[in-house]
Short mmCIF file of C-alpha atoms and ligand atoms in Angstrom, two decimals:
data_model
loop_
_atom_site.label_atom_id
_atom_site.label_comp_id
_atom_site.label_asym_id
_atom_site.label_seq_id
_atom_site.Cartn_x
_atom_site.Cartn_y
_atom_site.Cartn_z
CA MET A 94 26.00 -11.57 54.54
CA GLY A 95 28.77 -13.05 56.66
CA ILE A 96 30.83 -11.18 59.20
CA LYS A 97 34.08 -10.11 57.62
CA TYR A 98 35.93 -8.36 60.41
CA ARG A 99 36.34 -9.99 63.78
CA LEU A 100 38.22 -9.25 66.96
CA LEU A 101 41.89 -10.13 67.00
CA ARG A 102 42.66 -13.12 69.20
CA GLY A 103 43.04 -12.11 72.84
CA MET A 104 41.33 -8.73 72.30
CA ARG A 105 37.92 -7.87 73.66
CA ASP A 106 35.11 -5.39 73.19
CA ILE A 107 33.95 -4.26 76.58
CA SER A 108 30.43 -2.94 76.43
CA GLY A 109 27.35 -2.13 78.45
CA ALA A 110 27.30 -2.98 82.13
CA GLU A 111 30.89 -4.27 82.13
CA ALA A 112 32.24 -1.05 80.62
CA GLU A 113 30.31 0.98 83.18
CA LYS A 114 31.58 -1.16 85.97
CA ILE A 115 35.16 -0.69 84.82
CA SER A 116 34.74 3.09 84.72
CA ARG A 117 33.23 3.05 88.18
CA VAL A 118 35.90 0.82 89.66
CA VAL A 119 38.65 2.95 88.10
CA GLU A 120 37.02 6.13 89.42
CA SER A 121 36.80 4.69 92.91
CA ALA A 122 40.43 3.54 92.77
CA LYS A 123 41.51 7.04 91.70
CA LYS A 124 39.75 8.49 94.73
CA THR A 125 41.61 6.08 96.99
CA PHE A 126 44.95 6.94 95.35
CA ARG A 127 44.24 10.61 95.99
CA ALA A 128 43.42 9.90 99.63
CA PHE A 129 46.94 8.44 99.90
CA ASN A 130 48.31 11.57 98.18
CA TYR A 131 49.18 10.02 94.81
CA SER A 132 48.70 12.15 91.69
CA GLU A 133 47.75 10.93 88.26
CA LEU A 134 50.27 10.29 85.49
CA MET A 135 48.91 9.65 81.99
CA LEU A 136 51.60 7.57 80.32
CA PRO A 137 52.02 6.94 76.59
CA THR A 138 50.97 3.54 75.28
CA MET A 139 54.22 3.09 73.36
CA GLU A 140 57.81 3.41 74.45
CA GLU A 141 61.18 2.47 73.07
CA ALA A 142 61.30 -1.32 73.31
CA ALA A 143 64.73 -1.11 74.94
CA LEU A 144 63.21 0.64 77.96
CA PHE A 145 61.12 -2.39 78.90
CA ALA A 146 64.00 -4.78 78.28
CA ARG A 147 66.29 -2.71 80.47
CA ALA A 148 63.71 -2.30 83.26
CA ALA A 149 62.03 -5.69 83.46
CA GLY A 150 65.10 -7.65 82.37
CA GLU A 151 65.78 -9.51 79.11
CA THR A 152 64.97 -12.84 80.74
CA SER A 153 61.60 -11.87 82.20
CA ASP A 154 58.62 -13.55 80.50
CA VAL A 155 57.14 -10.18 79.70
CA VAL A 156 60.17 -9.08 77.69
CA ALA A 157 61.41 -12.43 76.41
CA LYS A 158 58.07 -13.77 75.16
CA GLN A 159 55.17 -11.40 75.50
CA MET A 160 56.07 -8.01 74.13
CA TYR A 161 54.43 -6.47 71.06
CA VAL A 162 57.53 -5.06 69.39
CA PHE A 163 57.67 -3.49 65.96
CA LYS A 164 59.46 -0.90 63.84
CA ASP A 165 57.66 2.38 63.35
CA LYS A 166 57.90 4.33 60.08
CA GLY A 167 60.98 6.13 61.41
CA ASP A 168 62.72 2.77 61.87
CA ARG A 169 62.59 2.99 65.67
CA THR A 170 62.07 -0.25 67.56
CA VAL A 171 59.05 0.47 69.73
CA ALA A 172 56.82 -1.64 71.98
CA LEU A 173 53.26 -1.44 73.22
CA ARG A 174 53.64 -1.17 76.98
CA PRO A 175 53.35 -4.54 78.72
CA GLU A 176 53.33 -2.85 82.14
CA GLY A 177 53.35 0.62 83.67
CA THR A 178 56.35 0.68 85.96
CA ALA A 179 59.05 1.08 83.29
CA GLY A 180 57.28 4.07 81.74
CA ALA A 181 56.66 5.63 85.14
CA ALA A 182 60.32 5.25 86.11
CA ARG A 183 61.38 6.67 82.72
CA TYR A 184 59.12 9.65 83.43
CA TYR A 185 60.57 10.04 86.91
CA VAL A 186 64.11 10.25 85.53
CA GLU A 187 63.30 12.29 82.41
CA SER A 188 61.07 14.88 84.08
CA GLY A 189 63.39 15.53 86.98
CA ALA A 190 60.36 15.26 89.27
CA ALA A 191 62.66 14.48 92.20
CA ALA A 192 63.96 18.06 92.17
CA ASN A 193 60.58 19.40 93.27
CA SER A 194 59.69 16.99 96.02
CA PRO A 195 61.48 14.64 98.40
CA ILE A 196 59.06 11.87 97.53
CA VAL A 197 57.09 11.39 94.29
CA LYS A 198 53.87 9.37 94.32
CA ILE A 199 52.01 8.75 91.09
CA PHE A 200 49.25 6.48 89.83
CA TYR A 201 48.29 5.45 86.32
CA SER A 202 45.56 3.49 84.60
CA GLY A 203 45.16 2.09 81.11
CA SER A 204 45.62 -0.78 78.71
CA MET A 205 48.64 -3.05 78.78
CA PHE A 206 49.59 -5.44 75.98
CA ARG A 207 51.08 -8.89 76.26
CA TYR A 208 51.26 -11.51 73.58
CA GLU A 209 50.36 -14.55 75.67
CA ARG A 210 47.96 -17.45 75.36
CA PRO A 211 44.47 -16.03 75.84
CA GLN A 212 42.21 -17.73 78.38
CA GLU A 213 39.75 -16.82 81.10
CA GLY A 214 41.26 -13.83 82.94
CA ARG A 215 44.19 -13.57 80.52
CA TYR A 216 43.97 -11.33 77.48
CA ARG A 217 46.39 -9.71 75.06
CA GLU A 218 45.10 -6.27 75.91
CA PHE A 219 44.03 -5.77 79.51
CA TYR A 220 43.45 -2.90 81.86
CA GLN A 221 45.63 -2.09 84.83
CA ILE A 222 45.61 0.52 87.52
CA GLY A 223 48.80 0.93 89.41
CA CYS A 224 51.06 3.25 91.31
CA GLU A 225 54.69 4.04 92.02
CA TYR A 226 56.17 5.54 95.14
CA PHE A 227 59.66 7.01 94.54
CA GLY A 228 62.13 8.22 97.14
CA ASN A 229 61.29 6.32 100.31
CA SER A 230 63.25 3.29 101.48
CA ASP A 231 61.38 2.95 104.80
CA ALA A 232 59.29 -0.09 105.56
CA ALA A 233 56.37 2.34 105.98
CA CYS A 234 56.39 2.83 102.21
CA ASP A 235 56.08 -0.92 101.56
CA ALA A 236 53.29 -1.17 104.12
CA GLU A 237 51.53 1.83 102.59
CA ILE A 238 51.35 0.35 99.10
CA ILE A 239 50.13 -3.02 100.37
CA HIS A 240 47.47 -1.29 102.44
CA LEU A 241 46.52 0.88 99.45
CA ALA A 242 46.19 -2.13 97.12
CA SER A 243 44.03 -3.95 99.61
CA MET A 244 41.78 -0.90 100.05
CA ILE A 245 41.32 -0.58 96.31
CA LEU A 246 40.24 -4.22 96.07
CA ASP A 247 37.92 -3.86 99.06
CA GLU A 248 36.23 -0.84 97.54
CA ALA A 249 35.75 -2.71 94.28
CA GLY A 250 34.01 -5.46 96.26
CA VAL A 251 36.66 -8.12 95.59
CA ARG A 252 35.77 -11.07 97.77
CA GLU A 253 37.66 -13.98 99.27
CA ARG A 254 40.95 -12.28 98.73
CA GLU A 255 44.22 -13.00 100.45
CA ILE A 256 47.43 -10.99 100.56
CA PHE A 257 50.69 -12.93 100.19
CA ILE A 258 54.03 -11.36 101.01
CA ASN A 259 57.67 -12.35 100.82
CA THR A 260 61.06 -10.71 100.68
CA LEU A 261 63.87 -11.12 98.15
CA GLY A 262 66.36 -8.93 99.96
CA CYS A 263 68.68 -6.24 98.64
CA PRO A 264 70.58 -6.97 95.40
CA ALA A 265 73.37 -8.71 97.34
CA CYS A 266 70.93 -10.89 99.31
CA ARG A 267 68.95 -11.57 96.18
CA ARG A 268 72.09 -12.74 94.41
CA SER A 269 73.14 -15.13 97.16
CA TYR A 270 69.58 -16.37 97.47
CA ALA A 271 69.39 -16.95 93.71
CA ASP A 272 72.62 -18.93 93.96
CA ALA A 273 71.19 -21.09 96.73
CA VAL A 274 68.04 -21.76 94.69
CA LYS A 275 70.14 -22.48 91.62
CA LYS A 276 72.22 -25.07 93.51
CA TYR A 277 69.12 -26.66 94.96
CA ALA A 278 67.27 -26.81 91.63
CA ALA A 279 70.34 -28.09 89.80
CA SER A 280 70.53 -30.99 92.27
CA LEU A 281 67.04 -31.99 91.10
CA SER A 282 67.52 -31.08 87.46
CA GLY A 283 66.94 -34.64 86.26
CA GLU A 284 63.31 -34.37 87.36
CA LEU A 285 62.41 -30.82 86.35
CA CYS A 286 60.41 -29.51 83.39
CA GLU A 287 62.07 -27.87 80.40
CA ASP A 288 61.03 -24.39 81.45
CA CYS A 289 62.69 -24.88 84.81
CA LEU A 290 65.89 -26.16 83.24
CA ARG A 291 66.07 -22.94 81.26
CA ARG A 292 65.24 -20.87 84.34
CA ILE A 293 68.02 -22.47 86.40
CA GLU A 294 70.55 -20.81 84.14
CA LYS A 295 68.81 -17.57 83.31
CA ASN A 296 66.54 -16.66 86.18
CA PRO A 297 66.77 -19.28 88.94
CA LEU A 298 64.28 -17.64 91.32
CA ARG A 299 61.55 -18.22 88.76
CA VAL A 300 61.92 -21.94 89.34
CA LEU A 301 60.06 -21.40 92.60
CA ASP A 302 56.81 -20.35 91.00
CA CYS A 303 56.72 -23.13 88.43
CA LYS A 304 53.29 -24.73 88.65
CA THR A 305 54.42 -28.05 87.14
CA ASP A 306 57.35 -28.71 89.46
CA ALA A 307 56.01 -27.22 92.70
CA GLU A 308 55.84 -30.57 94.49
CA LYS A 309 59.28 -31.74 93.42
CA LEU A 310 60.70 -28.46 94.70
CA SER A 311 59.00 -28.60 98.08
CA ASP A 312 62.23 -28.47 100.07
CA PHE A 313 63.48 -25.24 98.51
CA PRO A 314 65.67 -22.79 100.45
CA ARG A 315 63.85 -19.80 101.91
CA SER A 316 64.85 -16.25 101.15
CA GLN A 317 64.80 -15.26 104.80
CA ASP A 318 67.71 -17.59 105.47
CA ALA A 319 69.79 -15.70 102.91
CA LEU A 320 69.04 -12.16 104.10
CA CYS A 321 71.50 -9.71 105.65
CA PRO A 322 70.50 -8.18 109.02
CA GLU A 323 69.23 -4.93 107.44
CA CYS A 324 67.01 -6.77 104.99
CA LEU A 325 65.64 -8.94 107.78
CA LYS A 326 64.95 -5.87 109.88
CA HIS A 327 63.19 -4.15 106.99
CA TYR A 328 61.01 -7.17 106.37
CA SER A 329 59.96 -7.59 109.98
CA GLU A 330 59.24 -3.86 110.15
CA VAL A 331 56.91 -4.17 107.13
CA LYS A 332 55.01 -6.98 108.85
CA LYS A 333 54.81 -5.02 112.10
CA LEU A 334 53.35 -2.01 110.30
CA LEU A 335 50.80 -4.11 108.42
CA ASP A 336 49.74 -5.56 111.78
CA ALA A 337 49.43 -2.05 113.21
CA ILE A 338 47.29 -0.84 110.28
CA GLY A 339 45.18 -3.98 110.49
CA VAL A 340 46.08 -5.44 107.09
CA LYS A 341 46.00 -9.23 107.17
CA TYR A 342 48.59 -11.16 105.15
CA THR A 343 50.06 -14.60 104.68
CA GLU A 344 53.75 -15.25 104.10
CA ASP A 345 54.44 -17.17 100.90
CA PHE A 346 58.05 -18.28 100.68
CA ARG A 347 57.65 -19.22 97.02
CA LEU A 348 56.56 -15.77 95.94
CA VAL A 349 59.28 -14.28 93.72
CA ARG A 350 57.44 -12.26 91.01
CA GLY A 351 58.28 -12.47 87.35
CA LEU A 352 60.27 -9.30 86.82
CA ASP A 353 63.95 -8.87 87.53
CA TYR A 354 63.62 -5.49 89.15
CA TYR A 355 62.17 -6.51 92.49
CA THR A 356 64.19 -6.14 95.69
CA ARG A 357 63.11 -6.75 99.27
CA THR A 358 59.31 -6.80 99.65
CA VAL A 359 57.15 -8.55 97.06
CA PHE A 360 53.43 -9.14 97.36
CA GLU A 361 50.49 -10.56 95.49
CA ILE A 362 46.78 -10.49 96.19
CA LYS A 363 44.79 -13.50 95.06
CA SER A 364 41.12 -14.33 95.11
CA ARG A 365 39.75 -17.85 95.49
CA LEU A 366 36.86 -16.83 93.24
CA LEU A 367 39.19 -16.79 90.24
CA GLY A 368 40.27 -19.92 88.40
CA ALA A 369 43.83 -20.64 87.35
CA GLN A 370 44.59 -16.93 86.91
CA ASP A 371 44.00 -16.04 90.52
CA ALA A 372 46.30 -13.03 91.00
CA VAL A 373 44.39 -9.76 91.10
CA ALA A 374 47.18 -7.42 92.15
CA ALA A 375 50.93 -7.64 92.46
CA GLY A 376 53.84 -5.43 93.33
CA GLY A 377 56.65 -4.70 95.70
CA ARG A 378 59.88 -2.76 96.08
CA TYR A 379 62.46 -2.13 93.35
CA ASP A 380 65.22 -0.02 94.71
CA GLY A 381 67.56 -0.59 91.77
CA LEU A 382 65.20 0.33 88.95
CA VAL A 383 65.72 4.09 88.71
CA GLU A 384 69.48 3.69 88.66
CA GLU A 385 69.13 0.93 86.07
CA LEU A 386 67.43 3.56 83.88
CA PHE A 387 70.37 5.93 84.41
CA GLY A 388 68.72 8.02 87.11
CA ARG A 389 70.16 8.75 90.55
CA PRO A 390 69.89 5.81 92.94
CA THR A 391 66.31 6.10 94.24
CA PRO A 392 64.33 3.67 96.33
CA ALA A 393 60.94 2.85 94.82
CA ALA A 394 57.92 0.61 95.30
CA GLY A 395 54.62 0.07 93.57
CA PHE A 396 51.97 -2.33 92.37
CA ALA A 397 49.48 -2.97 89.59
CA VAL A 398 45.93 -4.26 89.78
CA GLY A 399 44.38 -6.20 86.90
CA VAL A 400 40.98 -4.59 86.40
CA GLU A 401 39.32 -7.48 84.53
CA ARG A 402 40.28 -9.93 87.27
CA MET A 403 39.17 -7.46 89.91
CA LEU A 404 35.71 -7.40 88.30
CA MET A 405 35.64 -11.19 87.98
CA ALA A 406 36.40 -11.52 91.68
CA SER A 407 33.63 -9.09 92.58
CA ALA A 408 30.97 -10.60 90.32
CA GLY A 409 27.58 -11.15 91.87
CA GLN A 410 27.56 -7.69 93.39
CA LYS A 411 24.45 -5.79 92.37
CA GLU A 412 24.93 -2.79 90.16
CA LYS A 413 24.01 0.69 91.22
CA TYR A 414 20.43 1.46 90.20
CA ASP A 415 20.30 4.30 87.70
CA GLY A 416 16.55 4.52 87.09
CA GLY A 417 15.79 6.91 84.31
CA PHE A 418 12.89 7.61 81.96
CA PHE A 419 11.97 7.06 78.36
CA VAL A 420 10.17 10.00 76.75
CA ALA A 421 7.55 8.93 74.17
CA VAL A 422 5.21 10.91 71.93
CA THR A 423 1.80 10.08 70.49
CA SER A 424 2.55 11.89 67.23
CA PRO A 425 5.60 13.30 65.46
CA ALA A 426 4.00 16.77 65.48
CA ILE A 427 4.79 17.23 69.16
CA THR A 428 8.38 16.03 69.00
CA SER A 429 9.74 19.46 69.87
CA ALA A 430 7.89 19.46 73.24
CA ALA A 431 9.33 16.01 73.96
CA SER A 432 12.85 17.00 72.89
CA LYS A 433 12.68 20.09 75.08
CA LEU A 434 11.57 18.03 78.08
CA ALA A 435 14.27 15.40 77.44
CA ALA A 436 16.89 18.18 77.25
CA GLU A 437 15.78 19.55 80.63
CA MET A 438 15.76 16.09 82.22
CA ARG A 439 19.29 15.41 80.98
CA ALA A 440 20.44 18.79 82.29
CA ALA A 441 19.06 17.67 85.68
CA GLY A 442 21.19 14.53 85.46
CA ILE A 443 18.31 12.12 84.86
CA ARG A 444 19.12 9.25 82.49
CA THR A 445 16.73 9.93 79.62
CA GLU A 446 16.05 8.24 76.29
CA GLY A 447 13.83 9.38 73.41
CA PRO A 448 11.87 10.59 71.68
CA LEU A 449 11.92 8.09 68.82
CA ALA A 450 9.11 10.02 67.16
CA SER A 451 8.96 8.25 63.82
CA LYS A 452 7.80 5.06 65.56
CA SER A 453 4.24 4.39 66.71
CA LEU A 454 3.52 4.83 70.43
CA LYS A 455 3.26 1.07 70.74
CA SER A 456 6.69 0.45 69.33
CA GLN A 457 8.16 3.31 71.41
CA LEU A 458 6.82 1.57 74.53
CA GLY A 459 8.23 -1.70 73.26
CA ALA A 460 11.62 -0.03 72.78
CA ALA A 461 11.49 1.45 76.31
CA ASP A 462 10.76 -1.98 77.70
CA LYS A 463 13.56 -3.65 75.77
CA MET A 464 16.01 -1.02 76.95
CA GLY A 465 14.97 -1.65 80.54
CA PHE A 466 13.24 1.63 81.36
CA GLY A 467 10.78 1.13 84.17
CA GLN A 468 9.01 4.42 83.54
CA VAL A 469 7.89 6.28 80.44
CA VAL A 470 6.86 9.91 80.16
CA ILE A 471 4.23 10.01 77.40
CA ILE A 472 3.63 13.35 75.71
CA ALA A 473 0.14 13.09 74.18
CA ASP A 474 -1.55 15.71 71.97
CA GLU A 475 -4.67 16.06 74.09
CA GLU A 476 -3.02 16.14 77.52
CA LEU A 477 -0.33 18.50 76.29
CA ALA A 478 -3.03 21.04 75.40
CA TYR A 479 -3.86 21.15 79.14
CA GLY A 480 -0.20 21.25 80.20
CA ASP A 481 -0.21 17.61 81.32
CA VAL A 482 1.89 14.52 80.57
CA ILE A 483 1.27 10.84 81.33
CA ILE A 484 3.70 8.79 83.41
CA LYS A 485 3.45 5.11 82.68
CA ASN A 486 4.91 2.49 85.01
CA MET A 487 6.07 -0.29 82.72
CA GLY A 488 6.03 -2.90 85.47
CA SER A 489 2.47 -2.45 86.70
CA GLY A 490 1.08 -0.80 83.57
CA GLU A 491 -0.32 1.93 85.81
CA GLN A 492 -0.64 5.45 84.31
CA LYS A 493 -0.97 8.79 86.01
CA LYS A 494 -1.15 12.39 84.86
CA MET A 495 1.36 14.99 85.98
CA LYS A 496 1.74 18.71 85.25
CA LEU A 497 4.47 19.52 82.75
CA SER A 498 5.47 22.60 84.73
CA GLY A 499 7.74 21.57 87.58
CA LEU A 500 7.86 18.02 86.22
CA VAL A 501 11.65 17.76 85.90
CA GLY A 502 12.21 18.59 89.58
CA GLN A 503 9.66 15.97 90.62
CA LEU A 504 11.14 13.30 88.36
CA ALA A 505 14.63 14.02 89.68
CA GLU A 506 13.34 13.60 93.21
CA GLN A 507 11.51 10.40 92.35
CA ASN A 508 14.63 9.01 90.68
CA ALA A 509 16.78 9.78 93.72
CA LYS A 510 14.23 8.17 96.04
CA ALA A 511 14.06 5.02 93.93
CA ARG A 512 17.85 4.86 94.00
CA ASP A 513 17.98 5.31 97.79
CA MET A 514 15.44 2.55 98.27
CA TYR A 515 17.39 0.32 95.96
CA ASP A 516 20.66 1.06 97.80
CA MET A 517 19.01 0.48 101.17
CA ALA A 518 17.63 -2.85 100.05
CA ARG A 519 21.04 -3.75 98.67
CA HIS A 520 22.92 -2.79 101.83
CA GLY A 521 20.38 -4.66 103.90
CA ALA A 522 20.96 -7.76 101.82
CA GLN A 523 24.73 -7.31 102.08
CA ALA A 524 24.59 -6.92 105.86
CA GLU A 525 22.52 -10.11 106.01
CA GLN A 526 25.11 -11.91 103.89
CA GLU A 527 27.97 -10.74 106.08
CA LYS A 528 26.17 -12.03 109.18
CA LYS A 529 26.01 -15.50 107.69
P1 LIG B 620 50.27 -13.74 85.94
O1 LIG B 620 51.06 -14.54 86.91
O2 LIG B 620 48.79 -13.91 86.09
O3 LIG B 620 50.74 -13.87 84.54
P2 LIG B 620 51.86 -11.39 86.13
O4 LIG B 620 52.81 -11.65 87.23
O5 LIG B 620 52.30 -11.52 84.74
O6 LIG B 620 50.52 -12.21 86.36
P3 LIG B 620 51.83 -8.55 86.66
O7 LIG B 620 52.78 -8.21 85.60
O8 LIG B 620 52.29 -8.48 88.05
O9 LIG B 620 51.17 -9.97 86.36
O10 LIG B 620 50.50 -7.67 86.51
C1 LIG B 620 49.68 -7.33 87.62
C2 LIG B 620 48.27 -7.83 87.42
O11 LIG B 620 47.80 -7.59 86.11
C3 LIG B 620 48.10 -9.33 87.60
O12 LIG B 620 47.99 -9.66 88.95
C4 LIG B 620 46.79 -9.58 86.86
O13 LIG B 620 45.67 -9.23 87.64
C5 LIG B 620 46.87 -8.60 85.71
N1 LIG B 620 47.32 -9.26 84.46
C6 LIG B 620 48.58 -9.59 84.09
N2 LIG B 620 48.60 -10.15 82.86
C7 LIG B 620 47.31 -10.15 82.43
C8 LIG B 620 46.66 -10.58 81.23
N3 LIG B 620 47.33 -11.07 80.20
N4 LIG B 620 45.31 -10.43 81.14
C9 LIG B 620 44.59 -9.91 82.16
N5 LIG B 620 45.14 -9.48 83.31
C10 LIG B 620 46.48 -9.58 83.45
MG1 LIG B 621 52.14 -13.02 83.33
#
């Protein structure tokens, strides 16, 4: 029989070790968000399509080309969220959260959807974790989110990463800067790609991050030359604070970000371990966004991390050892003793599989081996009569008897010890690596 149903293009099943790794990385990021006093916001997957268009801008790639938009049965035009910021800002306005607190700091995690050309590190459904900080226009807020993003990547083990920052200035500065870029690009228009020609009219800053024309545009005007004194002061304050916290960064004068809503600070974190899609995290300040969504003028900043790319850039890191035992029986008649033991082991937090009592002992051991269990607890008729079980080490083949009473406590201890030894060995190896 052939396979009839297959994954949609750009969609993925995430299973096994990768799924576990994602859960773990997301858990660890949540802890870090909490340490910075952010609280969790669980956003809906769908919103009115107009929200994203209004927030990100009609001309942004995300809205113009990549959005999954459709009519629901009530004839509403809805979209699967391509990003989290618009929904978070909608929540901020709609919930009136500002009334309860001078600043509002939230984080979110979940799938985002973008109809783009699938390739390594680029999917049509992907996972992001991100945050928004509303109500603080100080440079300390910009520095905080950049620091936070870099900590999240560090804790996930992302290697060879570099933080790039730039400033686009307040809306007035941004406008005059966009004009300067427009003039400059127009003077070269004969040589530029079609995408750039379109961008010159609609979204001139985007010309700067064109990969095709980068060399032709090498003499581009820099945003810092177009900034007003306050914007310049804000930007140098951000850099000073990052220096004080000890966050290393590189200035990238081409960095403009794809969405219209950015003002002042923008940043991206890239890893050399990734191929063409090398951005792991991106964000910045967007002081005009809340007002754009008909809320009171409110400064805001935030970022999003792409979880798949974060894992790709941390590959090679050893997984946490989770040990565990397979419980086997020599005959189906004693299944209940095995089930009871397995229940107690699970209650003690030990990863436990079995019994698969309808199989022969031999095929149970084969199953344990295939599933990667290093140890099997065998419940055998004869031994059980004396209150004993057999522990078989699958690696060495060695078997030993243990008393059933008190067994769970001993196995839990043994499991923890094995894990400690594994972690120690791993940290030792890591320390060695870092020395090199
Ligand atoms: P890119 O330049 O790679 O298209 P972007 O500017 O569109 O990125 P953002 O909207 O800033 O990306 O999203 C933040 C992060 O989400 C990116 O840095 C990346 O890690 C991840 N990301 C964005 N689009 C995708 C995708 N289609 N598949 C997987 N991850 C993605
Ligand atoms: Mg993109």
